[in-house]
CSV table of C-alpha atoms in Angstrom, one decimal:
chain,number,residue,atom,x,y,z
A,12,MET,CA,6.1,-12.0,-3.1
A,13,GLY,CA,7.3,-8.6,-4.3
A,14,MET,CA,6.1,-5.0,-4.2
A,15,ASP,CA,6.6,-1.6,-5.7
A,16,PRO,CA,5.1,1.1,-3.3
A,17,GLU,CA,5.5,4.7,-4.3
A,18,PHE,CA,6.2,8.0,-2.6
A,19,VAL,CA,6.6,11.6,-3.6
A,20,LEU,CA,9.2,14.3,-2.8
A,21,VAL,CA,7.8,17.6,-1.6
A,22,GLY,CA,9.8,20.8,-1.1
A,23,ARG,CA,9.3,23.3,1.7
A,24,GLU,CA,7.0,25.4,-0.5
A,25,GLY,CA,4.7,22.4,-1.0
A,26,ARG,CA,5.8,21.8,-4.6
A,27,VAL,CA,6.6,18.3,-5.9
A,28,VAL,CA,10.2,17.7,-6.9
A,29,GLU,CA,10.5,15.1,-9.7
A,30,ALA,CA,12.1,11.9,-8.4
A,31,SER,CA,13.9,11.5,-11.7
A,32,ARG,CA,16.4,14.2,-10.4
A,33,TYR,CA,17.8,11.6,-8.1
A,34,LEU,CA,16.6,8.2,-9.1
A,35,ASP,CA,17.0,6.1,-12.3
A,36,ARG,CA,14.0,4.7,-14.1
A,37,ASN,CA,15.1,1.1,-13.6
A,38,GLY,CA,16.8,1.1,-10.1
A,39,ALA,CA,15.7,-0.8,-7.1
A,40,ALA,CA,15.0,2.6,-5.7
A,41,GLY,CA,13.7,4.2,-8.9
A,42,CYS,CA,11.3,6.6,-10.4
A,43,ASP,CA,8.0,6.1,-12.1
A,44,ALA,CA,6.1,7.9,-14.9
A,45,VAL,CA,3.0,10.0,-14.9
A,46,ARG,CA,1.4,10.9,-18.3
A,47,SER,CA,-0.6,14.1,-18.8
A,48,GLY,CA,-1.8,14.3,-22.4
A,49,GLU,CA,1.3,13.9,-24.5
A,50,GLU,CA,3.6,14.9,-21.7
A,51,VAL,CA,5.4,12.2,-19.6
A,52,THR,CA,7.1,13.2,-16.4
A,53,TYR,CA,8.7,11.1,-13.6
A,54,PRO,CA,7.6,12.6,-10.3
A,55,LEU,CA,7.1,9.4,-8.4
A,56,ALA,CA,9.7,7.5,-6.4
A,57,GLU,CA,9.2,3.8,-6.3
A,58,LEU,CA,10.8,1.0,-4.3
A,59,ARG,CA,11.4,-2.4,-6.1
A,60,PRO,CA,12.9,-4.7,-3.5
A,61,VAL,CA,14.0,-8.2,-4.5
A,62,PRO,CA,11.0,-10.6,-4.2
A,63,LYS,CA,11.1,-13.1,-1.4
A,64,PRO,CA,9.0,-16.1,-0.4
A,65,ASP,CA,8.7,-14.9,3.2
A,66,PRO,CA,7.0,-11.7,4.3
A,67,ASP,CA,9.6,-10.7,6.8
A,68,ALA,CA,12.4,-11.2,4.3
A,69,LEU,CA,10.6,-9.0,1.8
A,70,LEU,CA,10.2,-6.3,4.4
A,71,ILE,CA,13.9,-6.4,5.1
A,72,GLU,CA,14.6,-6.0,1.4
A,73,MET,CA,12.1,-3.1,1.4
A,74,ARG,CA,14.1,-1.4,4.1
A,75,ARG,CA,17.3,-1.8,2.1
A,76,THR,CA,15.8,-0.1,-0.9
A,77,LEU,CA,14.5,2.7,1.4
A,78,ARG,CA,18.1,3.2,2.7
A,79,GLU,CA,19.3,3.2,-0.9
A,80,ALA,CA,16.7,5.9,-1.8
A,81,GLY,CA,18.0,7.9,1.2
A,82,ARG,CA,21.6,7.7,-0.1
A,83,LEU,CA,20.5,8.8,-3.7
A,84,ILE,CA,18.1,11.6,-2.7
A,85,THR,CA,20.7,14.0,-1.6
A,86,ASP,CA,18.5,17.0,-0.9
A,87,ARG,CA,17.7,16.4,2.8
A,88,SER,CA,15.2,19.3,2.8
A,89,LEU,CA,12.6,17.4,0.8
A,90,ALA,CA,9.8,15.6,2.6
A,91,TRP,CA,8.9,12.1,1.6
A,92,MET,CA,5.2,11.5,1.5
A,93,ALA,CA,3.2,8.3,1.0
A,94,GLY,CA,-0.4,7.1,1.3
A,95,GLY,CA,-3.1,7.5,-1.3
A,96,SER,CA,-3.0,11.1,-2.4
A,97,PRO,CA,-0.6,13.2,-0.2
A,98,VAL,CA,-0.4,15.8,-3.0
A,99,LYS,CA,-3.7,16.7,-4.8
A,100,GLY,CA,-3.9,15.2,-8.3
A,101,LEU,CA,-0.9,12.8,-7.8
A,102,PRO,CA,-2.3,9.5,-6.5
A,103,LEU,CA,0.1,6.9,-5.2
A,104,GLY,CA,-0.1,3.1,-5.2
A,105,GLY,CA,1.3,0.2,-3.1
A,106,HIS,CA,1.3,-2.7,-5.5
A,107,ILE,CA,2.0,-6.2,-4.3
A,108,HIS,CA,3.3,-9.0,-6.6
A,109,PHE,CA,2.6,-12.7,-6.3
A,110,SER,CA,3.9,-15.7,-8.1
A,111,GLY,CA,3.1,-19.4,-7.5
A,112,VAL,CA,-0.5,-18.4,-6.7
A,113,PRO,CA,-3.2,-19.1,-9.3
A,114,LEU,CA,-4.9,-15.9,-10.2
A,115,SER,CA,-8.7,-16.3,-9.6
A,116,LEU,CA,-11.7,-14.2,-8.8
A,117,ASP,CA,-11.7,-15.7,-5.3
A,118,VAL,CA,-8.1,-14.6,-4.6
A,119,LEU,CA,-8.9,-11.0,-5.8
A,120,GLN,CA,-12.1,-10.8,-3.7
A,121,CYS,CA,-10.2,-12.0,-0.7
A,122,LEU,CA,-7.6,-9.3,-1.2
A,123,ASP,CA,-10.3,-6.7,-1.6
A,124,ASN,CA,-12.2,-7.7,1.5
A,125,TYR,CA,-9.5,-8.6,3.9
A,126,LEU,CA,-6.8,-6.1,2.8
A,127,ALA,CA,-8.1,-3.2,0.8
A,128,LEU,CA,-11.1,-2.7,3.0
A,129,PRO,CA,-9.1,-2.5,6.3
A,130,LEU,CA,-6.6,-0.1,4.7
A,131,ALA,CA,-9.5,2.1,3.4
A,132,LEU,CA,-10.6,2.4,7.1
A,133,LEU,CA,-7.1,3.6,8.1
A,134,GLU,CA,-6.3,5.9,5.2
A,135,ASP,CA,-6.2,9.7,5.5
A,136,PRO,CA,-9.5,11.2,4.2
A,137,SER,CA,-7.6,12.9,1.4
A,138,GLY,CA,-6.5,9.6,0.0
A,139,ARG,CA,-10.0,8.8,-1.0
A,140,GLU,CA,-9.8,11.0,-4.0
A,141,ARG,CA,-7.8,8.2,-5.7
A,142,ARG,CA,-11.1,6.4,-6.3
A,143,PRO,CA,-12.6,5.4,-8.6
A,144,ARG,CA,-9.9,6.1,-11.2
A,145,TYR,CA,-7.3,4.4,-9.0
A,146,GLY,CA,-7.8,2.0,-6.1
A,147,CYS,CA,-10.5,0.1,-7.9
A,148,LEU,CA,-11.5,-3.2,-6.3
A,149,GLY,CA,-10.0,-6.2,-8.0
A,150,ASP,CA,-7.5,-4.2,-9.9
A,151,PHE,CA,-4.7,-6.5,-11.1
A,152,ARG,CA,-2.1,-6.9,-13.9
A,153,ARG,CA,-0.6,-10.1,-15.1
A,154,GLN,CA,3.2,-10.1,-15.1
A,155,PRO,CA,5.8,-11.7,-17.4
A,156,TYR,CA,7.2,-13.8,-14.6
A,157,GLY,CA,3.9,-15.8,-14.6
A,158,GLY,CA,2.3,-14.2,-11.6
A,159,PHE,CA,0.2,-11.1,-11.1
A,160,GLU,CA,0.3,-7.7,-9.4
A,161,TYR,CA,-2.5,-6.5,-7.1
A,162,ARG,CA,-2.9,-2.8,-7.7
A,163,THR,CA,-5.8,-1.7,-5.5
A,164,LEU,CA,-3.9,-0.5,-2.5
A,165,PRO,CA,-2.5,3.0,-1.7
A,166,SER,CA,1.1,3.3,-0.8
A,167,PHE,CA,1.6,1.6,2.6
A,168,LEU,CA,4.9,3.3,3.2
A,169,VAL,CA,3.1,5.7,5.5
A,170,SER,CA,4.5,3.8,8.5
A,171,PRO,CA,6.4,0.6,9.3
A,172,LEU,CA,3.3,-0.7,11.1
A,173,ILE,CA,1.0,-0.2,8.1
A,174,ALA,CA,3.7,-1.7,5.8
A,175,LYS,CA,4.1,-4.8,7.9
A,176,ALA,CA,0.4,-5.3,8.3
A,177,SER,CA,-0.2,-5.0,4.6
A,178,ILE,CA,2.5,-7.5,3.7
A,179,TYR,CA,1.5,-9.9,6.5
A,180,LEU,CA,-2.2,-9.8,5.5
A,181,ALA,CA,-1.4,-10.2,1.8
A,182,PHE,CA,0.7,-13.3,2.6
A,183,LEU,CA,-2.0,-14.9,4.8
A,184,ILE,CA,-4.8,-14.1,2.4
A,185,VAL,CA,-3.2,-15.6,-0.8
A,186,ARG,CA,-2.2,-18.8,1.1
A,187,ASN,CA,-5.6,-19.2,2.9
A,188,HIS,CA,-8.2,-17.7,0.6
A,189,ASP,CA,-10.2,-20.8,0.7
A,190,LYS,CA,-10.6,-20.3,4.5
A,191,LEU,CA,-11.7,-16.7,4.3
A,192,PRO,CA,-15.4,-16.6,3.4
A,193,ALA,CA,-16.5,-13.0,4.1
A,194,ARG,CA,-17.4,-10.9,1.1
A,195,PRO,CA,-19.0,-7.7,2.5
A,196,LEU,CA,-18.0,-5.8,-0.6
A,197,ASP,CA,-20.4,-7.9,-2.6
A,198,ALA,CA,-23.2,-6.0,-0.9
A,199,GLU,CA,-24.1,-2.6,-2.4
A,200,ARG,CA,-24.1,-0.9,1.0
A,201,TYR,CA,-20.4,-1.7,1.6
A,202,HIS,CA,-19.3,-1.5,-2.1
A,203,LYS,CA,-20.7,2.1,-2.3
A,204,ALA,CA,-19.2,2.9,1.1
A,205,TYR,CA,-15.7,1.8,-0.1
A,206,TYR,CA,-15.8,4.1,-3.1
A,207,GLU,CA,-17.3,7.0,-1.2
A,208,GLY,CA,-15.1,6.8,1.8
A,209,GLN,CA,-17.9,6.1,4.3
A,210,THR,CA,-15.8,4.6,7.0
A,211,GLU,CA,-18.5,4.5,9.6
A,212,ILE,CA,-20.3,2.0,7.4
A,213,LEU,CA,-17.2,0.0,6.5
A,214,ARG,CA,-16.2,-0.3,10.1
A,215,GLU,CA,-19.2,-2.5,10.6
A,216,CYS,CA,-17.3,-5.3,8.8
A,217,SER,CA,-13.9,-5.0,10.6
A,218,ALA,CA,-14.5,-7.2,13.6
A,219,ASP,CA,-15.6,-10.2,11.5
A,220,LEU,CA,-12.7,-9.7,9.1
A,221,HIS,CA,-10.3,-9.6,12.0
A,222,ARG,CA,-11.7,-12.7,13.6
A,223,ASP,CA,-11.4,-14.7,10.3
A,224,ILE,CA,-7.8,-13.7,9.9
A,225,GLY,CA,-7.0,-14.5,13.6
A,226,ASN,CA,-8.5,-17.9,13.2
A,227,LEU,CA,-6.1,-19.0,10.5
A,228,PRO,CA,-3.6,-21.6,11.7
A,229,GLU,CA,-0.7,-19.6,10.1
A,230,ALA,CA,-1.7,-16.3,11.7
A,231,GLY,CA,0.3,-16.7,15.0
A,232,PRO,CA,3.6,-15.1,14.0
A,233,TYR,CA,1.8,-12.1,12.5
A,234,ALA,CA,-1.0,-11.7,15.0
A,235,ARG,CA,0.6,-8.9,17.1
A,236,VAL,CA,1.0,-6.5,14.2
A,237,ILE,CA,-2.4,-7.4,12.7
A,238,ASP,CA,-4.1,-7.0,16.1
A,239,ARG,CA,-2.6,-3.6,16.5
A,240,VAL,CA,-3.9,-2.4,13.1
A,241,PHE,CA,-7.4,-3.7,13.7
A,242,GLY,CA,-7.2,-2.0,17.1
A,243,LEU,CA,-6.5,1.3,15.4
A,244,ILE,CA,-9.5,0.7,13.1
A,245,ALA,CA,-11.7,0.1,16.1
A,246,GLU,CA,-10.6,3.4,17.6
A,247,GLY,CA,-11.3,5.3,14.3
A,248,ARG,CA,-7.6,6.2,13.9
A,249,THR,CA,-6.2,7.2,10.4
A,250,TRP,CA,-2.8,7.9,9.1
A,251,ASP,CA,-1.5,11.4,8.2
A,252,GLU,CA,-0.5,11.5,4.5
A,253,ARG,CA,1.2,14.9,4.8
A,254,ARG,CA,3.7,13.6,7.3
A,255,ASP,CA,7.3,13.1,6.3
A,256,ILE,CA,7.8,9.4,6.5
A,257,ARG,CA,11.6,9.6,6.8
A,258,PRO,CA,11.7,9.8,10.7
A,259,LEU,CA,9.4,6.7,10.9
A,260,TRP,CA,11.9,4.7,8.7
A,261,ASN,CA,15.1,6.2,10.3
A,262,ILE,CA,16.0,8.0,7.0
A,263,ALA,CA,18.2,11.0,7.6
A,264,SER,CA,16.7,14.5,7.1
A,265,LEU,CA,17.6,18.1,7.9
A,266,PRO,CA,16.7,19.2,11.5
């Protein structure tokens, strides 16, 4: 598994500062492009940790790249923001890469229902403006290493808990997709609710999805984190996309 979640740098006046001021295009902590007409800019910061076969090892690599970004981004007054759309008109993604897993409709549907749907229930309401242009169900891209990239998710860097749960769920889903039968997003009611951000409707599905994941034989080591996240869903809690993520990740900032 690998990943390339994004975040954005925001000054005290609320203006985006291009990540390319501090990060190279090809670094492990790098920058990513946005095209507007003929103009290409590099406002997005992106983490590209070394892929690992184990989710905890991948999360350790992700923390290393976050620390590297903290070393390179020398302006401590800039807030780091993640999620779906912390700055209007600048959607962010949290892409997860897989290799050694055959790409199939079943795998993509499992990721949509058991990962994208729960995150849609947790996201800041402002993040819903990503859809439908971004965050489309089943969005993927084949990669040169022979695997594929799942592109539906917002940036899960909003907190360590959300990041852990996203990677743990992704790991369990691709390894056990044949044991996860629920497809609520096939129904028009829930499909429409996903794109329109109708969380009160989507929440009807969460208990069954949680139960299915919890029943997997491999779920034990990851259950505490996954249970916490589904508990937040049951409480109707959401993340705050306009919060500076650095304190959550122990990245130094100005007082």
